[in-house]
Short mmCIF file of C-alpha atoms in Angstrom, two decimals:
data_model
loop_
_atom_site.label_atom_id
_atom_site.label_comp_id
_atom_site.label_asym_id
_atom_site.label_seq_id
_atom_site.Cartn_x
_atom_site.Cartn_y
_atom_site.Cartn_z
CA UNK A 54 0.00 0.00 0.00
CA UNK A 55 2.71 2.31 0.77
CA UNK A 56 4.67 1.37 -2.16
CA UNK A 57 1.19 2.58 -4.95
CA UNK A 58 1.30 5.87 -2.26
CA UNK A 59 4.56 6.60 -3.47
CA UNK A 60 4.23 5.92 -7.16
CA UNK A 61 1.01 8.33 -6.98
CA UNK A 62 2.91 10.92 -5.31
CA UNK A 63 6.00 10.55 -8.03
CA UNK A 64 2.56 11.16 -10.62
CA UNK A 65 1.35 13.91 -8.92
CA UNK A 66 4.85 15.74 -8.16
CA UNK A 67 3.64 18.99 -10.58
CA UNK A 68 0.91 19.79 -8.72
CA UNK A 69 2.00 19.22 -4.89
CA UNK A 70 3.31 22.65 -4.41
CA UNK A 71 0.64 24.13 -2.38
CA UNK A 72 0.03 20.95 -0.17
CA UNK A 73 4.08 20.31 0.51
CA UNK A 74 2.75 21.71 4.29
CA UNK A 75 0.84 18.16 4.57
CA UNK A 76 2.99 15.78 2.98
CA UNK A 77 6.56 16.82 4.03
CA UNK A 78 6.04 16.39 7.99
CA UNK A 79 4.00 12.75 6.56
CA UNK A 80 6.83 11.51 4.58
CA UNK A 81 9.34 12.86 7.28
CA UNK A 82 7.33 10.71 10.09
CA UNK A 83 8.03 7.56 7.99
CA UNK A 84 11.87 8.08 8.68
CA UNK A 85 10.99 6.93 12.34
CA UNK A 86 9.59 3.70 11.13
CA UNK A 87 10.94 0.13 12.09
CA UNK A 88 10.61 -1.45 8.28
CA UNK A 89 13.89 0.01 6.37
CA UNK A 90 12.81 -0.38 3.35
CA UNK A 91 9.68 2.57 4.26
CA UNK A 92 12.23 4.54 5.71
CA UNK A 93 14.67 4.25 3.00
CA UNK A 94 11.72 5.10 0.24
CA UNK A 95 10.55 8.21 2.32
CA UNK A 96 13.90 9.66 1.74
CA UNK A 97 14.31 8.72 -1.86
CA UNK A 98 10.64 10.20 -2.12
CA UNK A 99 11.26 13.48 -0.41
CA UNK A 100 14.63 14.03 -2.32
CA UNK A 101 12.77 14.05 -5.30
CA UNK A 102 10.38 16.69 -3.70
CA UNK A 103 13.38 18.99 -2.76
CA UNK A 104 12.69 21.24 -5.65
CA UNK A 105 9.37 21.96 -4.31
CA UNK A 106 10.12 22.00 -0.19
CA UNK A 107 10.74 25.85 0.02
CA UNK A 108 10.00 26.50 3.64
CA UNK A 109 10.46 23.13 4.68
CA UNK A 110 14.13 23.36 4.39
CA UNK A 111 15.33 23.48 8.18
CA UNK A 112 13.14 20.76 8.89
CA UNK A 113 14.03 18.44 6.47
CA UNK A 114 17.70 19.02 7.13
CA UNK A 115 17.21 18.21 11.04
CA UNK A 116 15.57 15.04 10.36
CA UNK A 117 17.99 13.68 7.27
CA UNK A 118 20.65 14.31 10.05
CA UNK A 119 18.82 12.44 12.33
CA UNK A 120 19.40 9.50 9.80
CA UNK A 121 22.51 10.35 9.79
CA UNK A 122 22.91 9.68 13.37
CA UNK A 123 21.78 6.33 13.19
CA UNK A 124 23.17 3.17 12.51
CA UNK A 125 21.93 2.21 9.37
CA UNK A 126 24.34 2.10 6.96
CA UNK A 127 22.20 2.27 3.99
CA UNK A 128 19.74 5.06 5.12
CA UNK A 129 22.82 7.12 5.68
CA UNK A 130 23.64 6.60 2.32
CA UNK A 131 20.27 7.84 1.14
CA UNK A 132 20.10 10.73 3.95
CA UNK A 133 23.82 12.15 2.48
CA UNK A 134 22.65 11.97 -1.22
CA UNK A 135 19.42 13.83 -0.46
CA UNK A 136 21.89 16.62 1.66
CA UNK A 137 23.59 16.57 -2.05
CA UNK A 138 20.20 17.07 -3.88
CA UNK A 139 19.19 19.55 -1.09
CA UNK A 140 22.87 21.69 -1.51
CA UNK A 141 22.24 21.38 -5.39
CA UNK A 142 18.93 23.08 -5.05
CA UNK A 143 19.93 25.94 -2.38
CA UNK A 144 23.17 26.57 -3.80
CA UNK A 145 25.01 29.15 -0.96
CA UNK A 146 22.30 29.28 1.31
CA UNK A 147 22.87 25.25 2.29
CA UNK A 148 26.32 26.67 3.80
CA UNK A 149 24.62 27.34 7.07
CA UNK A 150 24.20 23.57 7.42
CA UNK A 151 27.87 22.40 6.26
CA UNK A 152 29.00 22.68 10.01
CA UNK A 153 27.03 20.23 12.21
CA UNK A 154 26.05 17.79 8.68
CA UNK A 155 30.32 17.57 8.55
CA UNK A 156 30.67 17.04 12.68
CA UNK A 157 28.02 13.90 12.43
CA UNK A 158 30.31 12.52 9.25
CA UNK A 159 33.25 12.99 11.69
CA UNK A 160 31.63 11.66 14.32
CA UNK A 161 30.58 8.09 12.37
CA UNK A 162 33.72 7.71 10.31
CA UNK A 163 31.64 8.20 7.33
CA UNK A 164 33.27 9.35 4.12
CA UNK A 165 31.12 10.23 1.23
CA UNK A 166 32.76 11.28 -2.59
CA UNK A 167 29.91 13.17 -3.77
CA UNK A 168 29.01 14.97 -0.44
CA UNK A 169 32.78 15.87 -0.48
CA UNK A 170 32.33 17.48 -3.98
CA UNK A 171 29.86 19.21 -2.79
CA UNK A 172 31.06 20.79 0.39
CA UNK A 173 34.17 22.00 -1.46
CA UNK A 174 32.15 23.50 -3.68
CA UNK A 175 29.65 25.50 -1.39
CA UNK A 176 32.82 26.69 0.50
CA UNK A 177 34.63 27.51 -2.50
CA UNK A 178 31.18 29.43 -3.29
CA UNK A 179 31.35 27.86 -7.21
CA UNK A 180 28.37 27.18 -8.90
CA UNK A 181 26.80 23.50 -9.30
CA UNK A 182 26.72 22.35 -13.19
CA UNK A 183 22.85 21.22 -14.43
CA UNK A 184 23.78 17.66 -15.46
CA UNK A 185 25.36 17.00 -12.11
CA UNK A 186 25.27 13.45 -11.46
CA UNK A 187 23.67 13.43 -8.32
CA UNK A 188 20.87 15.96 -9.61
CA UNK A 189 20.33 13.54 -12.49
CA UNK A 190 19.10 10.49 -10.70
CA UNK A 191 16.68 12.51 -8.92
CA UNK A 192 15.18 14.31 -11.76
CA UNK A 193 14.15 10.70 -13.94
CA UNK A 194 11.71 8.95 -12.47
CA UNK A 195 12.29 4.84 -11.99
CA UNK A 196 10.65 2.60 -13.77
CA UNK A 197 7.61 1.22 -12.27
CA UNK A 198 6.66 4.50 -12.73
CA UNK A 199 7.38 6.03 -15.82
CA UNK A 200 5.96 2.62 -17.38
CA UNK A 201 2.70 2.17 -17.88
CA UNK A 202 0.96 2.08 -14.52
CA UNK A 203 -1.96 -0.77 -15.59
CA UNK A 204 0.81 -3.36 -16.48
CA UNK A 205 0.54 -6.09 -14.09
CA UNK A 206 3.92 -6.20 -13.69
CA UNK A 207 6.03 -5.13 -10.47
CA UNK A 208 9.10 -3.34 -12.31
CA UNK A 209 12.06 -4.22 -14.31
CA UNK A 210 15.40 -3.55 -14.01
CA UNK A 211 16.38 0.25 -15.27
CA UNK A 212 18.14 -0.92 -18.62
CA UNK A 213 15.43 -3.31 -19.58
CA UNK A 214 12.63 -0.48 -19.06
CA UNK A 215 14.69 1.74 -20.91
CA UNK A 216 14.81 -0.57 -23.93
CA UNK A 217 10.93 -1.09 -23.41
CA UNK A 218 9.87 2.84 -24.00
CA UNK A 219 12.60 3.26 -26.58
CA UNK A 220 9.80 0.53 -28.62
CA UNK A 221 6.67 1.93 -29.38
CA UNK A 222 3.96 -0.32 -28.32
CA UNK A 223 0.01 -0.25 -29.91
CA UNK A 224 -2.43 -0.66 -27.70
CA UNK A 225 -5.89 -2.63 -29.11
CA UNK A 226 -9.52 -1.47 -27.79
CA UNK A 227 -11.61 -4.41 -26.46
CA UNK A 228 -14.91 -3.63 -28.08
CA UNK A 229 -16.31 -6.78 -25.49
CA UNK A 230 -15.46 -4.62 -22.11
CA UNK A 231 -16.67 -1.52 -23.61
CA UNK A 232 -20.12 -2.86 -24.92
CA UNK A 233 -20.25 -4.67 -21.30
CA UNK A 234 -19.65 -1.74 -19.05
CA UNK A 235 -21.55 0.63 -21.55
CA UNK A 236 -24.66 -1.56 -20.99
CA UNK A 237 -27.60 0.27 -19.75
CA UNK A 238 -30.69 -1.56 -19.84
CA UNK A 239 -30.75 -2.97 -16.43
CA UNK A 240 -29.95 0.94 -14.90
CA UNK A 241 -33.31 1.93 -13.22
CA UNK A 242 -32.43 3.78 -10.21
CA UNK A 243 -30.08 6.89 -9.11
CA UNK A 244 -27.57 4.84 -8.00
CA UNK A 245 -27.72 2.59 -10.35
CA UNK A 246 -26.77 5.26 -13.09
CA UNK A 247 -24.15 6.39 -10.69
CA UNK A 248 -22.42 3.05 -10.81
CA UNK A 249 -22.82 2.83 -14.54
CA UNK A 250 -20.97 6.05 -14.89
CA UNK A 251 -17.86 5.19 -12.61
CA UNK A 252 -17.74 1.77 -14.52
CA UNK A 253 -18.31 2.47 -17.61
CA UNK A 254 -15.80 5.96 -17.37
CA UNK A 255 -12.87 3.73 -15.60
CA UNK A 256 -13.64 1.07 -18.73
CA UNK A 257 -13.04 4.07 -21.41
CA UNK A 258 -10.02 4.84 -19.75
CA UNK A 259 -8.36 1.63 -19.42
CA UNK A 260 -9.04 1.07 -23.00
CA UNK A 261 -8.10 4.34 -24.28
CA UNK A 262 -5.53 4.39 -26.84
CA UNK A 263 -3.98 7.36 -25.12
CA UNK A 264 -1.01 6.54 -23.02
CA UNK A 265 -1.76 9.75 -21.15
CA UNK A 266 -5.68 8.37 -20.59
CA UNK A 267 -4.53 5.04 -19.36
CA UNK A 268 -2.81 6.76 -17.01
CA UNK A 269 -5.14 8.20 -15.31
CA UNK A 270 -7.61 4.84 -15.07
CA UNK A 271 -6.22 4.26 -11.54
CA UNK A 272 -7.00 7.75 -10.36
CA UNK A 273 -10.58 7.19 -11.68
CA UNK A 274 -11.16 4.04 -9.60
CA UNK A 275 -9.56 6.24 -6.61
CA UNK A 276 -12.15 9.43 -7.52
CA UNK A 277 -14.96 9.38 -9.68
CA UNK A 278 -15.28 12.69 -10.58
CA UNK A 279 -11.91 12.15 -12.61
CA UNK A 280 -13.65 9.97 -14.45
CA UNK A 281 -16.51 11.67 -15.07
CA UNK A 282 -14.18 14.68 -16.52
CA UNK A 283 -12.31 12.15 -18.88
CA UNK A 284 -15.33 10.44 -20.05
CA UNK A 285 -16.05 12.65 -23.47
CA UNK A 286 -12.06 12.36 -23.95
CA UNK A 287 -11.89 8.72 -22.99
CA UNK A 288 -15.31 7.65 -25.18
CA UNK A 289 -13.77 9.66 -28.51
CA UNK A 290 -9.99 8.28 -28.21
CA UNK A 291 -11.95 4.55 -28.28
CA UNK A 292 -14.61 5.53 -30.44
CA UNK A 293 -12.68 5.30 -33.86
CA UNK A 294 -11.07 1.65 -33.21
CA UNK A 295 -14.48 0.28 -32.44
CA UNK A 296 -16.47 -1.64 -34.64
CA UNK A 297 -19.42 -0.56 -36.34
CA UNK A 298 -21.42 -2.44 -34.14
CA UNK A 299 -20.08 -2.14 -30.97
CA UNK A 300 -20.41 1.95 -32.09
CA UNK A 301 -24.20 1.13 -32.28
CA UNK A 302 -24.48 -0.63 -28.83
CA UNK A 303 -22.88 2.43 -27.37
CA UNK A 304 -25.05 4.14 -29.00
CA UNK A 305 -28.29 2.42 -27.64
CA UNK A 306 -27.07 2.54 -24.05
CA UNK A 307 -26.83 6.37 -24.34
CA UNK A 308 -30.38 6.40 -25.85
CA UNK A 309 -31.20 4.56 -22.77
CA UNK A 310 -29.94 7.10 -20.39
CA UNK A 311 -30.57 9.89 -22.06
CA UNK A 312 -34.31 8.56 -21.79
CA UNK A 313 -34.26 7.53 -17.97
CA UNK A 314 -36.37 9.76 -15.78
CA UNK A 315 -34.40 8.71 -12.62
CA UNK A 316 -30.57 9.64 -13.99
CA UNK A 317 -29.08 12.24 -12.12
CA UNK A 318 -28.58 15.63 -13.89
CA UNK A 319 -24.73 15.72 -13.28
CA UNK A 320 -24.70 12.36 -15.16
CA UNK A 321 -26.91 13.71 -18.22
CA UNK A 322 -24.40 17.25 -18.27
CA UNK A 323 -21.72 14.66 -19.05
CA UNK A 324 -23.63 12.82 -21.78
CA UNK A 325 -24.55 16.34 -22.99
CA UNK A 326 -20.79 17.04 -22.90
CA UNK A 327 -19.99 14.33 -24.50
CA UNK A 328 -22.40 14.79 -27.43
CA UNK A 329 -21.23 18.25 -27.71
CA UNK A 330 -16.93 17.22 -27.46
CA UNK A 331 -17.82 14.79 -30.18
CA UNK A 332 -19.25 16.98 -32.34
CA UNK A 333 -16.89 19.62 -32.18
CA UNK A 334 -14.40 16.12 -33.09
CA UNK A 335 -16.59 15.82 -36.30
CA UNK A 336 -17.82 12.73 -35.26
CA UNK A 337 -21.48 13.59 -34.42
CA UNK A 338 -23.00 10.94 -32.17
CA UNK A 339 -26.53 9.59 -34.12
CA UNK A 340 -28.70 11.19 -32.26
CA UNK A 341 -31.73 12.93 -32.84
CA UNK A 342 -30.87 16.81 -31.72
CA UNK A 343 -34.71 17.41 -30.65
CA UNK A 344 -33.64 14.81 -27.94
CA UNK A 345 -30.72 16.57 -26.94
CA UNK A 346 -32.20 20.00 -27.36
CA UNK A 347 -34.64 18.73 -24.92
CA UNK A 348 -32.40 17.61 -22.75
CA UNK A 349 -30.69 20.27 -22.21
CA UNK A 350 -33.02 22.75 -21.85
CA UNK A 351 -34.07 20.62 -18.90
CA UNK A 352 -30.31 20.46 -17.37
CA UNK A 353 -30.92 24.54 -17.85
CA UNK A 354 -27.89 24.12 -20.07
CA UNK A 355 -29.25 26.97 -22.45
CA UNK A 356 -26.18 27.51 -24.65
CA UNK A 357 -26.71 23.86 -25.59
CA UNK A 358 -29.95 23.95 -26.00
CA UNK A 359 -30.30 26.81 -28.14
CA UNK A 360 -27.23 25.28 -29.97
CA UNK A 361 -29.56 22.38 -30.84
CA UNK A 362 -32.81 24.35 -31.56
CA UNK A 363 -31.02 26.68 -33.51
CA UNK A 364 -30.25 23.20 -35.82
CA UNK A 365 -33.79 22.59 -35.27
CA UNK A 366 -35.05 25.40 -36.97
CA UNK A 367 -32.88 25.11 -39.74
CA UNK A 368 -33.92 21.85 -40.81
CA UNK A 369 -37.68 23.64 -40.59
CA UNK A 370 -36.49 26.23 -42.86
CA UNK A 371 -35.35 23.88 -44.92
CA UNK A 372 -37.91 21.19 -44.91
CA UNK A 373 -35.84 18.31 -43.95
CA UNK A 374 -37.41 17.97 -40.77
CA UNK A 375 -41.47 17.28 -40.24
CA UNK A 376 -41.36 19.36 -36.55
CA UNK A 377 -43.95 22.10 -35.98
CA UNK A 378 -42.32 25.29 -36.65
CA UNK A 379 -44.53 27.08 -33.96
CA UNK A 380 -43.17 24.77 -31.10
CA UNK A 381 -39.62 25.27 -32.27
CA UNK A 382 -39.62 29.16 -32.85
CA UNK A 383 -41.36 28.70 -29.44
CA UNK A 384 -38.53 27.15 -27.77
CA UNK A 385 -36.18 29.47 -29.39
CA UNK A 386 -38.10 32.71 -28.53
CA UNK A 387 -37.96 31.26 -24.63
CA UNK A 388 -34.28 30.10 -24.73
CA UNK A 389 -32.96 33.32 -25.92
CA UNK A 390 -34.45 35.10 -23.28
CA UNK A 391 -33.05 32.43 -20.59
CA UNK A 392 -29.68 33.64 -22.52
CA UNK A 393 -31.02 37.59 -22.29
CA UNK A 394 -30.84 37.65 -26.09
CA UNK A 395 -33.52 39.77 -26.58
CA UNK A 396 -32.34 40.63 -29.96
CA UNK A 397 -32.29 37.23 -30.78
CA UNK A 398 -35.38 36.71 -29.90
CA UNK A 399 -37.10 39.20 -31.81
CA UNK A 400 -35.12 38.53 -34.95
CA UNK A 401 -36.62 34.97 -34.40
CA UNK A 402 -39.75 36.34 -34.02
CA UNK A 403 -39.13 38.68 -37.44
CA UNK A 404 -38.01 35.78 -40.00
CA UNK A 405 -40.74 33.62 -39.09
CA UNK A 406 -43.56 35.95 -39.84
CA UNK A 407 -41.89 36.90 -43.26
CA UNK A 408 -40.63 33.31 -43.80
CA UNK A 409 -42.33 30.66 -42.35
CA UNK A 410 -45.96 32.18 -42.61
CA UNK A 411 -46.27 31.42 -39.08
CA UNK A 412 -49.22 32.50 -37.18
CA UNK A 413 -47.54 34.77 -34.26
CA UNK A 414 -49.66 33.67 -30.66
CA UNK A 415 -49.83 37.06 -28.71
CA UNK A 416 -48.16 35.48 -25.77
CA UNK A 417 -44.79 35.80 -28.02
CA UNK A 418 -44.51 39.49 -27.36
CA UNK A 419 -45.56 39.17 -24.21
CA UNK A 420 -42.51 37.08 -23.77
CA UNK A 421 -40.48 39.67 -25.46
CA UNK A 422 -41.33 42.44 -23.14
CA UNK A 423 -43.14 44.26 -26.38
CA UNK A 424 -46.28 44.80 -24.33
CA UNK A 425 -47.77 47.48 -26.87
CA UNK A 426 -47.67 45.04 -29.40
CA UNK A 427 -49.13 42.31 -27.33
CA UNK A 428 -52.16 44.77 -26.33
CA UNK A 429 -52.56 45.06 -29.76
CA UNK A 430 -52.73 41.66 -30.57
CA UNK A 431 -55.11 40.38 -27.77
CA UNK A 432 -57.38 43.46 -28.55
CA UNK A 433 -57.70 42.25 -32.22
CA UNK A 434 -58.47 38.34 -30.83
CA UNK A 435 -60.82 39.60 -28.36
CA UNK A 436 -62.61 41.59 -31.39
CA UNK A 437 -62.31 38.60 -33.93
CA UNK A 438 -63.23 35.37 -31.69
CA UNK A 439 -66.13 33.74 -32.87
CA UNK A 440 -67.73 30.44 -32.78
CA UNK A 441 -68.15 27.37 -29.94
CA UNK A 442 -64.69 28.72 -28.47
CA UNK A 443 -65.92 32.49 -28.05
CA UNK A 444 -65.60 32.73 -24.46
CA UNK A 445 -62.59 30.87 -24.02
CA UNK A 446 -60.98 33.01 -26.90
CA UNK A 447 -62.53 36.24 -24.75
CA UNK A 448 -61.22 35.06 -21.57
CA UNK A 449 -57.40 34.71 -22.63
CA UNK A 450 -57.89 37.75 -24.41
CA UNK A 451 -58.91 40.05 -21.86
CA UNK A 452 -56.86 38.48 -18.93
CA UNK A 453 -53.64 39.33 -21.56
CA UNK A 454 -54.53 42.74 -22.42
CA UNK A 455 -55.00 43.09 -18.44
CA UNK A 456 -51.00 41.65 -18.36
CA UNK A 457 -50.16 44.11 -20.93
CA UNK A 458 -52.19 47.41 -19.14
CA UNK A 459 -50.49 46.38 -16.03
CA UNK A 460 -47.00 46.07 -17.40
CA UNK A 461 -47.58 49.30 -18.92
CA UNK A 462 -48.26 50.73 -15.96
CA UNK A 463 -51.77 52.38 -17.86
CA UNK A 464 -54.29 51.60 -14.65
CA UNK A 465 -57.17 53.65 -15.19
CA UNK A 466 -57.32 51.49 -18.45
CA UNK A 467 -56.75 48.49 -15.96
CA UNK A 468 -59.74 49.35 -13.95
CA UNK A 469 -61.88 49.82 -16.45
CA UNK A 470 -61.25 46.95 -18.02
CA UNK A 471 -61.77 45.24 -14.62
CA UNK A 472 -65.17 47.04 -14.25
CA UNK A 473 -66.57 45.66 -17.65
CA UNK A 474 -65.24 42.42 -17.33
CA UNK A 475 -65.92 41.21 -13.25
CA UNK A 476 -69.47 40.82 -13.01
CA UNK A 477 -69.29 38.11 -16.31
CA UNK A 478 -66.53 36.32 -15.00
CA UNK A 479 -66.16 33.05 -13.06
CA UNK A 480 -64.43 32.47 -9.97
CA UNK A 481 -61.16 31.23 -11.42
CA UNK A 482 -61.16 34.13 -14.00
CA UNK A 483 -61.34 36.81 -11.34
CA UNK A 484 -58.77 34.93 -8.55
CA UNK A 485 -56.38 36.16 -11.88
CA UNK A 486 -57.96 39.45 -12.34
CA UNK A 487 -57.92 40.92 -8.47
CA UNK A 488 -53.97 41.16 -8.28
CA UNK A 489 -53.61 43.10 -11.45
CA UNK A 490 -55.49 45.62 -10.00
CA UNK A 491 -53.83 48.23 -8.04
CA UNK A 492 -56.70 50.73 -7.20
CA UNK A 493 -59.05 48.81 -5.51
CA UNK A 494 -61.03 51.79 -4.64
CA UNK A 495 -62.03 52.28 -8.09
CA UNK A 496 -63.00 48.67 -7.81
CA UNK A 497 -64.86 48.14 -4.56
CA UNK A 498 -66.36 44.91 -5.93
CA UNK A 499 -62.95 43.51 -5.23
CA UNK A 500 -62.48 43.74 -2.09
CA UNK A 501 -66.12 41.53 -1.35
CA UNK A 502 -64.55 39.40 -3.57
#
């Protein structure tokens, strides 16, 4: 266990910087340890953090003396080359330490070359060369971990990894463990769809034919929201070495959670985000974009859904697509003004009266803030409804232009209006009337009501 925790700290080793305050004093601990081998990899680990210590200096240098002071004659070994690596790093500020790190040598008889080298150096106030040897073997990382980390293997000795990276090695996608852990139709349940997502994101990545992806499969298993992240890169590096119909599995299982009412909506953004990073790969997933504009607009992921509609629309222009052009300039008209793309909106609006001969519902410019225009229009379906659906038509029409006088602040017009229309109205009609009016002394009625 120890060993994988420092392999995944070697991995991590550009991004530690602003935690070295936690694992320093952890890794220093370890010195204290009975097993030798621990102690002796805590030192190797922390010499190849030295780069990074910064404040951490004084302490490190008390405890590597420490090891010093002991009777091991292979930790000493390791404690003097990481007092090299640590000179190497602080160039004339180590020379504080040359004192009481040369009395302990004294003390134990101990004579090392390249600690030597370097004290002579320091005092002599020269400057240390880049390719210094003893810089060198802590800059390269060994091999168990610079291979690739889901071998099964332990290691190898350092001139036989070498000749294995020098060979470049093809890795084959297993269409059978992606179809498996990309299969869907038993998911029912919240947590079901959250296990389907860790599996089936860990699967992409162990497959991937990205070095770099494969890499980070063992994170993934460690924290799923890694793999979630990966998942659009990890599903497009696989997609083009998979067979046409393991591409049409996939394919299905997405249908089948894109069409789940119980996934949760972090797990549809990443199907979302996958559609989208696929598309912007030219290789569009099959699926229909009225499903994903729908989807979307229910995630409130606007961009995308207007992104979708906006396709929508254009296959209504151009009649390859049967959908009701009222519903989709509909959509459109509301998305754009989730977006506060008013202009948008209205230009929407625009094209498909001169375009589309579509009948414009009044509610539109209601939608659009364009209240003059929406009076006008419920004041011209209040004067032309006719027929079985007269009062209906009346009803919407008059509790609109009511929106509209409101909105436009016009409330004698409001009251009046309220006047002529109360005593007609049902129950339901005026619970929608009595807030719109302001002045309920020009209204008395209301207030029995």
């Amino acid at each position: 266990m120890l060993k994988l925790a420092y392999v995944n700290l070697w991995h991590l080793l550009g991004n530690l910087d602003e935690h070295m305050h936690l694992v320093a004093p952890v890794l220093v601990r370890l010195f204290k340890v009975e097993l030798v081998d621990i102690r002796r990899r805590a030192i190797i680990t922390l010499t190849k953090l030295i780069p990074k210590v910064g404040t951490h200096v004084s302490a490190l240098v008390h405890h590597l003396k420490l090891v010093l002071d002991g009777n091991n004659d292979d930790l000493r070994k390791e404690a003097a080359e990481a007092l090299c690596s640590l000179a190497h790093a602080l160039g004339e500020e180590f020379t504080i330490f040359i004192p009481s790190i040369r009395k302990l040598l004294v003390k134990h008889h101990l004579r090392y070359k390249k600690w030597d080298e370097t004290e002579n150096r320091l005092l002599r106030r020269e400057l240390f060369i880049s390719d210094n040897l003893s810089v060198q073997k802590y800059t390269q990382c060994p091999p168990d971990v610079i291979s690739d980390p889901l071998d099964d293997f332990e290691g190898v000795p350092s001139e036989e990894a070498d000749e294995t990276q020098r060979q470049p090695r093809s890795h084959q996608v297993n269409d059978v463990r992606l179809r498996s852990a990309g299969e869907a139709s038993q998911r029912s349940t919240r947590e079901d769809w959250a296990e389907w997502m860790r599996h089936f994101s860990i699967a992409l990545l162990k497959e991937s034919p990205s070095p770099a992806l494969r890499t980070c499969a063992r994170l993934a298993q460690l924290q799923p929201s890694v793999g979630r992240e990966l998942f659009a890169a990890g599903f497009a590096s696989c997609w083009a070495q998979m067979t046409e119909s393991s591409q049409e599995q996939l394919v299905r299982s997405l249908k089948t959670a894109f069409s789940s009412q119980n996934i949760p909506p972090e797990i549809l953004a990443t199907l979302l985000n996958l559609a989208e990073f696929m598309e912007h790969d030219e290789k569009p997933l099959p699926i229909d974009t009225r499903l994903l504009g729908a989807l979307a607009e229910k995630c409130r992921a606007y961009a995308k859904a207007l992104h979708y509609k906006e396709m929508e629309f254009e296959a209504v222009c151009s009649k390859k697509m049967g959908a009701n052009p009222v519903t989709v300039v509909e959509s459109l008209i509301h998305i754009n003004n989730q977006l506060h793309q008013h202009e948008a909106a209205i230009g929407i609006l625009t094209y498909s009266q001169q375009h589309l001969e579509v009948q414009l519902k009044e509610s539109w410019y209601e939608k659009l803030h364009r209240w003059d225009e929406a009076l006008r229009a419920y004041t011209m379906k209040s004067s032309q409804a006719s027929g079985p659906l007269q009062h209906s038509q009346n009803l919407d029409a008059t509790l609109g232009r009511m929106r509209c006088l409101a909105s436009l602040a016009r409330w004698e017009d409001l009251s009046t209006l309220c006047r002529e229309q109360w005593t007609g109205a049902e129950p339901p009609a005026r619970l929608e009337m009595a807030p719109m009016v302001v002045d309920k002394s020009s209204c008395p009625f209301i207030d029995n009501f």
